[in-house]
Coordinates of C-alpha atoms in Angstrom, one line a residue:
X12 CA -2.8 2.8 25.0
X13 CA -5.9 1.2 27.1
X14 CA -5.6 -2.1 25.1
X15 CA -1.6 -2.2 26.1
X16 CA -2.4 -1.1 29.8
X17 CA -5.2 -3.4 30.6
X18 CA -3.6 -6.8 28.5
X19 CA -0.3 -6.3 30.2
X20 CA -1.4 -7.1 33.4
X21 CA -2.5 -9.9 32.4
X22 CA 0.2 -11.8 31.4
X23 CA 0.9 -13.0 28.1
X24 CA -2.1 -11.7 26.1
X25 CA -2.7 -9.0 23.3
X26 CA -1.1 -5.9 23.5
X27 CA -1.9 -4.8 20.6
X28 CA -4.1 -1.7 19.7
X29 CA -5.0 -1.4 15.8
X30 CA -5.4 -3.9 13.5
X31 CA -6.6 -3.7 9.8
X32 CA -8.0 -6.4 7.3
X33 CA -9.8 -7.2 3.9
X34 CA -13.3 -8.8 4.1
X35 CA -13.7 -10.7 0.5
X36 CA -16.9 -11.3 -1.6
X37 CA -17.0 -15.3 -0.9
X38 CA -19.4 -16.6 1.7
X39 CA -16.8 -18.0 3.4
X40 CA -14.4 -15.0 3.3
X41 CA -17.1 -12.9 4.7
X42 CA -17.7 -15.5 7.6
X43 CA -13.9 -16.0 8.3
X44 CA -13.6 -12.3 8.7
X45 CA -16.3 -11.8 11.1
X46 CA -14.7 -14.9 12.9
X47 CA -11.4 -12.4 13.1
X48 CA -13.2 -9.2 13.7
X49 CA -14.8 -11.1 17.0
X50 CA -11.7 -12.8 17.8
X51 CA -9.7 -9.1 18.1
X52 CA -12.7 -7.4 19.4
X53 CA -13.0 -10.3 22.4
X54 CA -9.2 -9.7 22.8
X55 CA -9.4 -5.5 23.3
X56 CA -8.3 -4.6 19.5
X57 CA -10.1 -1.5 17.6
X58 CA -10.9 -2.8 13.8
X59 CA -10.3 -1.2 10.2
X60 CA -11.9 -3.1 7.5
X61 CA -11.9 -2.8 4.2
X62 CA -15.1 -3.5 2.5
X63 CA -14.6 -2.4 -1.4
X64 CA -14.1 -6.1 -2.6
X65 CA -17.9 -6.5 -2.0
X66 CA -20.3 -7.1 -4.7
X67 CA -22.9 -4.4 -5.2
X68 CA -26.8 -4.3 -5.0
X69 CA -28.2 -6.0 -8.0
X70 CA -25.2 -8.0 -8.9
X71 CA -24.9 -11.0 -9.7
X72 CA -25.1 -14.3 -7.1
X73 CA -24.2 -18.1 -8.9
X74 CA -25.0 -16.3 -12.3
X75 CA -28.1 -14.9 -11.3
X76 CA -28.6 -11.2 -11.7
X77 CA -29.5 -8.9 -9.3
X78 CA -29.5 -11.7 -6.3
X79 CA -27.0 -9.6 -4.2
X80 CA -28.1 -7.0 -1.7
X81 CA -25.0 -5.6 -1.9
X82 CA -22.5 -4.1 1.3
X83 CA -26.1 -3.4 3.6
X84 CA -26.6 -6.9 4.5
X85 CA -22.8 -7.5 5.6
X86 CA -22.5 -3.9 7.5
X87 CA -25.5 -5.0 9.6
X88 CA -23.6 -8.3 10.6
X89 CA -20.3 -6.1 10.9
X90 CA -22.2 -3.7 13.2
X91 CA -24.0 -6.8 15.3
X92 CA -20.8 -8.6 15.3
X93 CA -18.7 -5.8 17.2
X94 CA -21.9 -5.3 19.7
X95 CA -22.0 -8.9 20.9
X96 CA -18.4 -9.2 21.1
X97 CA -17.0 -6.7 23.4
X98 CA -13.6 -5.7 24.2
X99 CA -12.8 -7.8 27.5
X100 CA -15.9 -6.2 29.4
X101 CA -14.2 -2.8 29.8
X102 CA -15.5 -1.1 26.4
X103 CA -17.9 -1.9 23.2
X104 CA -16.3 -3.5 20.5
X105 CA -15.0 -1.0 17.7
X106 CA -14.8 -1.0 14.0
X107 CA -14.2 1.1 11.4
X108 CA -15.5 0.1 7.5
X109 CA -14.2 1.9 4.6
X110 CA -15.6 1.7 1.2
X111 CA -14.0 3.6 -1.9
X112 CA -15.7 6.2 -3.3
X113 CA -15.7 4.2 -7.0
X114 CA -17.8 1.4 -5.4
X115 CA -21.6 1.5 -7.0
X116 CA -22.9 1.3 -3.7
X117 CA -21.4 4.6 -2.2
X118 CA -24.8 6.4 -1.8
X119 CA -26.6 3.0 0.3
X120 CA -23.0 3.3 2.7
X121 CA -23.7 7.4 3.2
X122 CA -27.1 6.6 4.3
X123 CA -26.2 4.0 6.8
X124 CA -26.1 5.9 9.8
X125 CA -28.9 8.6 8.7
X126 CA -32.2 8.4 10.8
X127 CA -35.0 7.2 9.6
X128 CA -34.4 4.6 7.2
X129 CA -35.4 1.3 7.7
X130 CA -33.7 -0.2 11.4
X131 CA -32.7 -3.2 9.4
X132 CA -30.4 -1.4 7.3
X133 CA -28.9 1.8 10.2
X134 CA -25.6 0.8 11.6
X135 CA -24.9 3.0 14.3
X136 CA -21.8 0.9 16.1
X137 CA -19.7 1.1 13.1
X138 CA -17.9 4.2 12.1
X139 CA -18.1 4.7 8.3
X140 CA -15.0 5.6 6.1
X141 CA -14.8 6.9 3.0
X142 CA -11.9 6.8 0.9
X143 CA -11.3 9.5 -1.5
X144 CA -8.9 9.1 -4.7
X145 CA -6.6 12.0 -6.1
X146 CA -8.6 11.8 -9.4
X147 CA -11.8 12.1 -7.6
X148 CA -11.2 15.1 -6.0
X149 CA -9.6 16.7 -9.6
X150 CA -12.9 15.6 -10.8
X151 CA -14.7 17.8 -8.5
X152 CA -12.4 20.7 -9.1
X153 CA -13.3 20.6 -12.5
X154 CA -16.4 19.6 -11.9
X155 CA -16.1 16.3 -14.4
X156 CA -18.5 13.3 -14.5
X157 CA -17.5 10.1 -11.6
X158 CA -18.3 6.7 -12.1
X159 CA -19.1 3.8 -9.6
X160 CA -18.9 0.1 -10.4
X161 CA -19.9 -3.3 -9.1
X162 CA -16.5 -4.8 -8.3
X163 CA -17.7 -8.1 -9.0
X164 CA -18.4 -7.3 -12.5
X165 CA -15.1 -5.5 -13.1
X166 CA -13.5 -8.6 -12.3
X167 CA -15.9 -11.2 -13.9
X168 CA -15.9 -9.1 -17.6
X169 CA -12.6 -6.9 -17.8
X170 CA -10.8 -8.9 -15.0
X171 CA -9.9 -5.5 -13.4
X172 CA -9.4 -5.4 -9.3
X173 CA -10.0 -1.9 -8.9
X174 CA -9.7 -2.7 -4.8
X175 CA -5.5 -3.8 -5.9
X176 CA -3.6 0.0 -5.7
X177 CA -0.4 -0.4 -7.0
X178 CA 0.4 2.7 -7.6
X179 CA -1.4 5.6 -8.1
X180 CA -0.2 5.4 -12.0
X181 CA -1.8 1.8 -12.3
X182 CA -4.8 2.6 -10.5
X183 CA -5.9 5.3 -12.8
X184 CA -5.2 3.1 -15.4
X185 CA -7.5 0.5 -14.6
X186 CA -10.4 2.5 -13.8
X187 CA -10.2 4.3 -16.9
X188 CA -10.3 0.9 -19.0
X189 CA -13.5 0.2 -16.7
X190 CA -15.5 3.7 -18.0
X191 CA -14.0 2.8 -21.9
X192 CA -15.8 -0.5 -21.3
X193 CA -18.7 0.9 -20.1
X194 CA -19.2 2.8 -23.1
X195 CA -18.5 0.1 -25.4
X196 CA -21.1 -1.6 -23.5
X197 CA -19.2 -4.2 -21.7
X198 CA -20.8 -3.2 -17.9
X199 CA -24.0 -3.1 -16.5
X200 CA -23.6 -2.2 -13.4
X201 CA -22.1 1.4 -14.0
X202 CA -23.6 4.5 -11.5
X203 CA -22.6 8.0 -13.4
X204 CA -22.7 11.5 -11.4
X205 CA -21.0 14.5 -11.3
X206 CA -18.5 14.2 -9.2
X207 CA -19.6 17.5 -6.9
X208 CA -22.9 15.6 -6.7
X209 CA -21.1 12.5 -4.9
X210 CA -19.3 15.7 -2.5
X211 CA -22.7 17.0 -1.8
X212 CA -23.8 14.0 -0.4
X213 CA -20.8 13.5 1.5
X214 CA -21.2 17.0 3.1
X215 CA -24.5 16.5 4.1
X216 CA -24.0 13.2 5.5
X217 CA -21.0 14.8 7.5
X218 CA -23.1 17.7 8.6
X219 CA -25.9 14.5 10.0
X220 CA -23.9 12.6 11.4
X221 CA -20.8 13.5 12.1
X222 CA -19.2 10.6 9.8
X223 CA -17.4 9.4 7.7
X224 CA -14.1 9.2 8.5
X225 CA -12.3 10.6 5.3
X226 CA -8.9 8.8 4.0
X227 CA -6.8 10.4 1.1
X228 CA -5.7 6.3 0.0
X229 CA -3.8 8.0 -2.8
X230 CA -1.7 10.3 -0.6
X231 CA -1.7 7.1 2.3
X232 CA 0.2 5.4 -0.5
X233 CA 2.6 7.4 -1.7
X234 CA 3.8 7.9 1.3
X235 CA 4.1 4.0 2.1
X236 CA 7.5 3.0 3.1
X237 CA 6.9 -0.4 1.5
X238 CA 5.4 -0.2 -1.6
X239 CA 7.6 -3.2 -2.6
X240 CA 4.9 -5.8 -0.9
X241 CA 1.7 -4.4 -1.6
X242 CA -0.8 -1.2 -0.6
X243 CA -2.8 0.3 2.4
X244 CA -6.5 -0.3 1.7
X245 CA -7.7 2.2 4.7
X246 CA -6.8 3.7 7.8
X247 CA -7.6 2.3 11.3
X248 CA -10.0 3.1 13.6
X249 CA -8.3 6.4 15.3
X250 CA -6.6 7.2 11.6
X251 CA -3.6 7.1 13.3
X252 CA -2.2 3.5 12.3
X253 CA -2.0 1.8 8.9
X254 CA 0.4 -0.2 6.8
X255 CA 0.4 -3.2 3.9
X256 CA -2.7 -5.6 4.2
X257 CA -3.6 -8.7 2.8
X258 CA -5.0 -11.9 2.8
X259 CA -2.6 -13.7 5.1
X260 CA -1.3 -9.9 6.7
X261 CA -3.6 -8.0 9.1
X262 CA -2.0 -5.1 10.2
X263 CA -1.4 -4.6 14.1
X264 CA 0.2 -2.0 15.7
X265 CA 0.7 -1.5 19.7
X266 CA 0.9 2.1 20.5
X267 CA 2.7 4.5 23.1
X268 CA 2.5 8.1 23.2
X269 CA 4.8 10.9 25.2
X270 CA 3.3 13.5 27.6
X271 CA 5.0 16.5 26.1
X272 CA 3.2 18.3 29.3
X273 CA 5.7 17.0 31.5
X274 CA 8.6 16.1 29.8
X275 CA 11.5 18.5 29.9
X276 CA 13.6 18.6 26.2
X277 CA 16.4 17.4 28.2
X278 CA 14.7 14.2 28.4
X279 CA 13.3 14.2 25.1
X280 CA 15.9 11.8 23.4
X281 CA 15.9 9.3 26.3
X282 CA 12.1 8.8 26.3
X283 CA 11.6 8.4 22.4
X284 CA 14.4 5.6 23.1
X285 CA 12.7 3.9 25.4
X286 CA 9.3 4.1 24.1
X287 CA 10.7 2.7 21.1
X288 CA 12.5 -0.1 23.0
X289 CA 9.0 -0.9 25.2
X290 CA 6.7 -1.0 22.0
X291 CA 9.2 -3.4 20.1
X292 CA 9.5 -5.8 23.2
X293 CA 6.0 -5.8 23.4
X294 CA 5.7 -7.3 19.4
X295 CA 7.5 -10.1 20.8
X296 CA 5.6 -10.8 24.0
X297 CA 2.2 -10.2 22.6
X298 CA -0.3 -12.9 22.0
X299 CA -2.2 -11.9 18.7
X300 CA -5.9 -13.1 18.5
X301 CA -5.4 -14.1 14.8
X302 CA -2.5 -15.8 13.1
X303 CA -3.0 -12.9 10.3
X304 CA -1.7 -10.9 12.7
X305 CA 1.8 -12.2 14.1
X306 CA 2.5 -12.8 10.8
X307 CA 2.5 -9.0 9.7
X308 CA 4.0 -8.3 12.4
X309 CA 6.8 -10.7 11.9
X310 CA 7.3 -9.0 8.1
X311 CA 6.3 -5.8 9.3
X312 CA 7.1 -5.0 12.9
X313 CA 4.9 -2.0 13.0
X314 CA 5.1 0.5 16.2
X315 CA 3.0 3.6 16.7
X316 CA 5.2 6.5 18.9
X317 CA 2.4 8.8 19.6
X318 CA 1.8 12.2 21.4
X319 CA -0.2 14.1 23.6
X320 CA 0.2 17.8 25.8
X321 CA 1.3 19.0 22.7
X322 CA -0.8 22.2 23.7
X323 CA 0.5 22.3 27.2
X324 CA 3.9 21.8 25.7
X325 CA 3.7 25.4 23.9
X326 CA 2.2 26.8 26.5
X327 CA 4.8 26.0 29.0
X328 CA 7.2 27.4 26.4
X329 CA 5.0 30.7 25.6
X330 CA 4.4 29.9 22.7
X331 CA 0.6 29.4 20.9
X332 CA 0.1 27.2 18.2
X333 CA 0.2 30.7 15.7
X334 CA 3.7 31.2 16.9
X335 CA 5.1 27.5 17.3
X336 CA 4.2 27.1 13.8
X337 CA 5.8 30.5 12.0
X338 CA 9.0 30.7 14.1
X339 CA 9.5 26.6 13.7
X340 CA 9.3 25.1 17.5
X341 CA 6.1 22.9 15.5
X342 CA 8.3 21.6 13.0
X343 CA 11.1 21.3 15.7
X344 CA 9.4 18.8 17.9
X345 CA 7.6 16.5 15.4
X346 CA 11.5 16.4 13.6
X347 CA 13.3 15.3 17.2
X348 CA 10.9 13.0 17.7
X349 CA 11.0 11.4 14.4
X350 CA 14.7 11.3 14.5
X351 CA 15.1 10.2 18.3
X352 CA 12.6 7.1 16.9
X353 CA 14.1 6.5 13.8
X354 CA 18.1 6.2 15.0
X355 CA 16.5 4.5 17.9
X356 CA 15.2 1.7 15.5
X357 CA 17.9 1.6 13.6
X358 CA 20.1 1.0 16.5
X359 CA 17.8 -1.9 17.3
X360 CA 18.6 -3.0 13.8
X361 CA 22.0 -3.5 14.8
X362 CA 21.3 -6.2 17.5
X363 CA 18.2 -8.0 16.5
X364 CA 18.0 -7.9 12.8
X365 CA 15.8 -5.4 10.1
X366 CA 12.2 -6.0 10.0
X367 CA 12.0 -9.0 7.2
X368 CA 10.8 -7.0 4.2
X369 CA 13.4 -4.1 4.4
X370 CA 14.9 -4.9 1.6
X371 CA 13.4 -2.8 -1.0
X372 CA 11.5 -0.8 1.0
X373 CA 12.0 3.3 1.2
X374 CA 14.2 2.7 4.3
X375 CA 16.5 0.4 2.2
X376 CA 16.8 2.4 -0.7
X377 CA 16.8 5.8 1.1
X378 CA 13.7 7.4 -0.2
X379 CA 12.2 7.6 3.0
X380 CA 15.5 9.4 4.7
X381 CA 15.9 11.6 1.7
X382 CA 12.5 13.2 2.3
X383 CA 13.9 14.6 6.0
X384 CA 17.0 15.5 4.7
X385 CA 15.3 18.2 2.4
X386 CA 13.0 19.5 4.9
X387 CA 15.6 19.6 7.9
X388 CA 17.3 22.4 9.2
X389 CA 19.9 20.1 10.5
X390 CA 20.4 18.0 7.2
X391 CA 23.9 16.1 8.1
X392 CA 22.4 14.1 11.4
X393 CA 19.6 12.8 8.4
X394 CA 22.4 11.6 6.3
X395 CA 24.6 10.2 9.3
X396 CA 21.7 8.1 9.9
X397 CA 20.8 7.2 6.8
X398 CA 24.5 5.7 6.6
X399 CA 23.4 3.7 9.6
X400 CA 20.1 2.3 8.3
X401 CA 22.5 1.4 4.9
X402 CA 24.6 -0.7 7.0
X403 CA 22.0 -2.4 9.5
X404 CA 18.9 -1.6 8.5
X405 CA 15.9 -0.5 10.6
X406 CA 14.0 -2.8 13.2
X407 CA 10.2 -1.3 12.5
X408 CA 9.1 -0.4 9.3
X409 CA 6.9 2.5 10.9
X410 CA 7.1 4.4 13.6
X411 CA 5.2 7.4 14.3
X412 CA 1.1 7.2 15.0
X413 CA -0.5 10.5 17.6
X414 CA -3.3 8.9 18.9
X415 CA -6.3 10.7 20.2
X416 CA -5.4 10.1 24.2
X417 CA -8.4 11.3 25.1
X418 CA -8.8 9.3 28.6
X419 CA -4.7 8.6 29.4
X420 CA -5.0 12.8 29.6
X421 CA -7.5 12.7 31.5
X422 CA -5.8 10.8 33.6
X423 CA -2.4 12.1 33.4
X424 CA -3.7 15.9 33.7
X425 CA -3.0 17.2 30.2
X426 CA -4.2 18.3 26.8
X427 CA -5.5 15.2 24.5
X428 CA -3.6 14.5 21.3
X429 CA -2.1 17.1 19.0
X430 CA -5.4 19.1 19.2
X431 CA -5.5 22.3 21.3
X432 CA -8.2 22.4 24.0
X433 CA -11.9 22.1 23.5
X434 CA -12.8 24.7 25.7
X435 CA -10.2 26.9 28.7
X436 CA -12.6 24.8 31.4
X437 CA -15.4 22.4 30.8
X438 CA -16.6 19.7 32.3
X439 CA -16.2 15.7 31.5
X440 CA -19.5 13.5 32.0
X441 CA -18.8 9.6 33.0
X442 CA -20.1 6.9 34.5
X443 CA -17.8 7.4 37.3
X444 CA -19.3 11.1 37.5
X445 CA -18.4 14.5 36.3
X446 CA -14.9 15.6 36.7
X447 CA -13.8 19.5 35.8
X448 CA -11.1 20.3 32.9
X449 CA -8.7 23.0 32.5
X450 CA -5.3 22.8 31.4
X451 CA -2.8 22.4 33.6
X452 CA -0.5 25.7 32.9
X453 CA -3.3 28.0 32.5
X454 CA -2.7 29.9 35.6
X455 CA 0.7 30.3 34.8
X456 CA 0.2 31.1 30.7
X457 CA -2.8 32.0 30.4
X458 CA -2.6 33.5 27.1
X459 CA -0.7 30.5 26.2
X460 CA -3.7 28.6 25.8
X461 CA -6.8 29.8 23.1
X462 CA -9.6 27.2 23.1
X463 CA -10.0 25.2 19.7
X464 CA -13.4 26.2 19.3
X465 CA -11.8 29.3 18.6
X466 CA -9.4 27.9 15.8
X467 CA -10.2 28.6 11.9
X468 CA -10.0 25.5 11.2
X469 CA -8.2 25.8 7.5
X470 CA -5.5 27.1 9.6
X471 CA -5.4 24.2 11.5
X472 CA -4.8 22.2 8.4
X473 CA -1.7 24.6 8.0
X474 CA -0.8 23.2 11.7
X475 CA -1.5 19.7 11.3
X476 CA 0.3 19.4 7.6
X477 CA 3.1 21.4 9.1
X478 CA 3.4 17.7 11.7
X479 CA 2.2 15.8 8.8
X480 CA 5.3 16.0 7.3
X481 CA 7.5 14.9 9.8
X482 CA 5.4 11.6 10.9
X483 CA 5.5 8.3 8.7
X484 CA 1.9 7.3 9.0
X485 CA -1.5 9.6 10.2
X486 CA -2.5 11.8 12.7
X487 CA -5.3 11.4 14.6
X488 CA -6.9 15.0 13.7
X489 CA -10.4 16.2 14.7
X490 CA -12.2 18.8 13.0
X491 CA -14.7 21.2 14.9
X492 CA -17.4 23.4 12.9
X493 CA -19.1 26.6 14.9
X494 CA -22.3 26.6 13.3
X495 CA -22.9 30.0 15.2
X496 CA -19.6 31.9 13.9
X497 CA -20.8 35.0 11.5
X498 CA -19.1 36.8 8.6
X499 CA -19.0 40.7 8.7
X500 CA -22.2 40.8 6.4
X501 CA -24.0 38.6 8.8
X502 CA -23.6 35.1 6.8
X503 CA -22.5 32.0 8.8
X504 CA -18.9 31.3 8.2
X505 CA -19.4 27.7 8.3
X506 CA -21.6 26.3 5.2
X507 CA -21.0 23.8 2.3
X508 CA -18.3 25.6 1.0
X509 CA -16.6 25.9 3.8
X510 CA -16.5 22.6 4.1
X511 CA -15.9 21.3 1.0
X512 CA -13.0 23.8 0.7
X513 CA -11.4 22.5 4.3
X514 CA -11.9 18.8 2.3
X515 CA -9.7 20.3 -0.5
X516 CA -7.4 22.1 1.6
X517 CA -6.7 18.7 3.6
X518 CA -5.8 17.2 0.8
X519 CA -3.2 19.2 -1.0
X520 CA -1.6 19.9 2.2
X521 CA -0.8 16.3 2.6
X522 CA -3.2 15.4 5.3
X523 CA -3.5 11.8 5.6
X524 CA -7.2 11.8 7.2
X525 CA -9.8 13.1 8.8
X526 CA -11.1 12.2 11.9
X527 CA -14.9 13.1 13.6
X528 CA -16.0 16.3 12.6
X529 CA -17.9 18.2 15.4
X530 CA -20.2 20.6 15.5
X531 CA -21.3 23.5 18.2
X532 CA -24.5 24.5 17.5
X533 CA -25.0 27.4 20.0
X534 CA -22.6 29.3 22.2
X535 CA -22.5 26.4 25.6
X536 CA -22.6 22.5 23.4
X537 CA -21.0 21.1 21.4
X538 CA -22.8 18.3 19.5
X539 CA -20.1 15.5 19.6
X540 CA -21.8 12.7 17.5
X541 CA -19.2 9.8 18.1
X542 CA -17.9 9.0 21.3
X543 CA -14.0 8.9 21.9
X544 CA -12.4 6.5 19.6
X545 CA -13.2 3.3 21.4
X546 CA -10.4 1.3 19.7
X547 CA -7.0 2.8 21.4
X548 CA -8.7 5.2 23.5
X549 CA -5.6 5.6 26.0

């Protein structure tokens, strides 16, 4: 990744990518963090943070009601912070703020990006996230009532954190003792809708803008390998990259990705070995701009194996996506790697030690093998390895992260990502000038290749899911909308329900996020209204 490639050359300095954190409700918390978020920024990092501990417009300030202007004020210095601090000189600084869709201020973070509101309050060098809770969406499927709180209050009256997970179990729990207090009339500060109202909003702010980033937190979590020391609160800035987080534990990730393109399956074993081997070295030779940082990775040990030519890959095999995914090579791939990665690590394990909280994680206890095991063809290699991690435990506590790649593809004359390609030949506009694109087996496959444009995009979910399952954290997964695409009786194909069915779809089929959603708007441009992720570009 760009952060890796342009720190390593300079000796000992940050290597690392992604890196996550909390910003609290204090004065001082929310002053240390932007400290932190200009410290990582200055020293080429991409930022996730998670802003849900914030007190709400019209709370309460030193007992005074309705003194706090609630998440606005702080996005603004978020947003100003990651302009004035860039990322070494090569790139803007990048961040990423995510707010849960419970918070009472969810409608003010929608609108933060929208044109024409007041230039004091738009914050359009962030990227907004929402995160969206299994209940939430159940709520919207049958079409129940959703409530928002001040986090503040829930704390201050019921001494409730709804921003602490848990588990999903606890969770639920908790906010359902906040709406019985509400109605006892314990809370103020309560915002009720129907929850397809909230949707709405998020639609049409999607359709505007292009954002926000959407994060399943309850599917994030389930599948965390170490629920034994605490939750994800959000996904980083390419929703590739996430693990625990903290007070004294920012997560950081460095990341490396294979250039399926090119390499043969031969070689597929020894390069997942090595990248593995490369990405843990460089934990131990990086200099980490905060102290929050080395010490996750010292408990943590996080590595992010990604991918890209994933199209050119197939083609080269002729195969399409359709056919990769029904007669298994999809599955295939994502599997190998996972498994090259994983006994790779564990090997590691053998001569320099577990990651420090494997014990009682899903790698200790087997949970996180036993999910392979039951969707792998090849079952016994699972459980030979498993045996393995049982004896000397596993070096990184996750592994897997396909980044976006959008510029090392460039570069490296291949597909981006996981993604097919936007379009069989376009052109790329830089500062550096325009360069043409076309994938590099077209003339020999040509019908190897099908534009993405052309994609449905619920089957794409099918795709992505299919990869999901195989890869221990997120996928850095796109979406793009044809506005101009019509039915047989001359509707549009792409409306509300469109999307708010792909939304739904994305979430039962285990998709861990969502990434930009674009939109072509007539038959020659696409309207792209983010620019490629800024934080691990490479």
């Amino acid at each position: 990744a760009s952060p890796l490639l342009n720190g390593v050359r300079r000796g000992r300095n940050n290597l690392a990518s992604c890196f996550i954190g909390k910003m609290g409700d204090s004065i001082d918390e929310i002053y240390g963090t932007l400290h932190k978020i200009a410290k990582i920024s200055q020293n080429g990092g991409g930022i996730g943070l998670y802003i849900g501990d914030i007190r709400c417009n019209g709370s309460w300030v030193r007992n005074v009601k309705g003194a706090s202007g609630g998440i606005t004020p702080w996005l603004k210095l978020i947003n100003d912070t990651v302009v004035a601090v860039n990322q070494l000189g090569k790139r803007a600084g990048a961040c990423t703020v995510a707010l849960p869709i419970w918070h009472y201020d969810i409608e003010e973070f929608f609108s933060c990006q929208l044109e024409g509101r007041d230039p004091r309050k738009q914050t359009f060098d962030i990227l907004p996230q929402i995160l969206l809770y299994d209940n939430f969406l159940t709520a919207c499927e049958n079409d129940e009532a959703w409530f928002c709180f001040d986090p503040y209050e829930t704390k201050k009256v019921l001494d409730i954190d709804l921003s602490k997970y848990g588990s999903k179990y606890e969770w639920v729990k908790k906010y359902q003792e906040c709406i019985k207090a509400y109605r006892n009339g314990l809370l103020q500060l309560v915002k009720v809708y129907q929850a397809k109202a909230i949707a709405k909003l998020l639609i049409k702010t999607m359709v505007e803008t292009g954002l926000p980033y959407i994060t399943y937190i309850d599917t994030v979590n389930k599948n965390n390998p170490n629920k034994h020391k605490g939750d994800i609160p959000c996904v980083n800035l390419c929703t590739e990259s996430f693990s625990n987080v903290d007070d004294d534990h920012w997560h950081t990730c460095s990341l490396s990705s294979l250039n399926l393109a090119y390499i043969q399956d031969t070689e597929l074993e020894k390069y997942c070995r090595i990248i593995v081997r490369i990405l843990d070295n460089i934990l131990d030779i990086c200099e980490y701009p905060i102290p929050e940082s080395e010490a996750h990775v010292n408990k943590y040990r996080t590595i992010g194996v990604g991918v890209f030519g994933l199209a050119d890959y197939f083609a080269k095999n002729r195969q399409t996506y359709e056919t990769s995914y029904k007669n298994g090579l999809m599955s295939n791939i994502f599997e190998d790697i996972a498994y090259y990665c994983i006994d790779e690590s564990a090997e590691l394990a053998k001569d320099r030690g577990a990651y420090q909280y494997f014990k009682g994680s899903e790698w200790d206890s087997g949970g996180q093998i036993l999910k392979y095991v039951a969707l792998s063809e090849m079952p016994d290699r699972w459980t030979e390895l498993q045996n393995k991690i049982k004896m000397f435990g596993i070096r990184n506590s996750q592994l897997m992260s396909p980044a976006p790649n959008t510029t090392t593809s460039l570069i490296q004359g291949s597909v981006a990502g996981i993604l097919p390609p936007f379009n069989l030949m376009h052109y790329d506009d830089s500062s550096n000038g325009t360069i043409l694109i076309m994938p590099p087996f077209l003339s020999e496959n040509p019908i190897g290749y099908k534009a993405y444009r052309n994609y449905d995009m619920h089957t794409m979910i099918n795709y992505v899911s299919e990869m999901q399952k195989w890869v221990d954290t997120g996928i850095s997964f796109e979406c793009l909308f044809d506005l101009t695409k019509i039915k047989e009786d001359g509707e549009k194909l792409i409306d509300a329900k469109y999307i708010y069915d792909y939304i739904m779809k994305s979430w039962k089929g285990g998709i861990k996020a969502n990434y930009y959603w674009r939109y072509i708007t007539d038959q020659d441009v696409a309207t792209e209204s983010a620019v490629d992720c800024p934080g691990c570009q490479g």
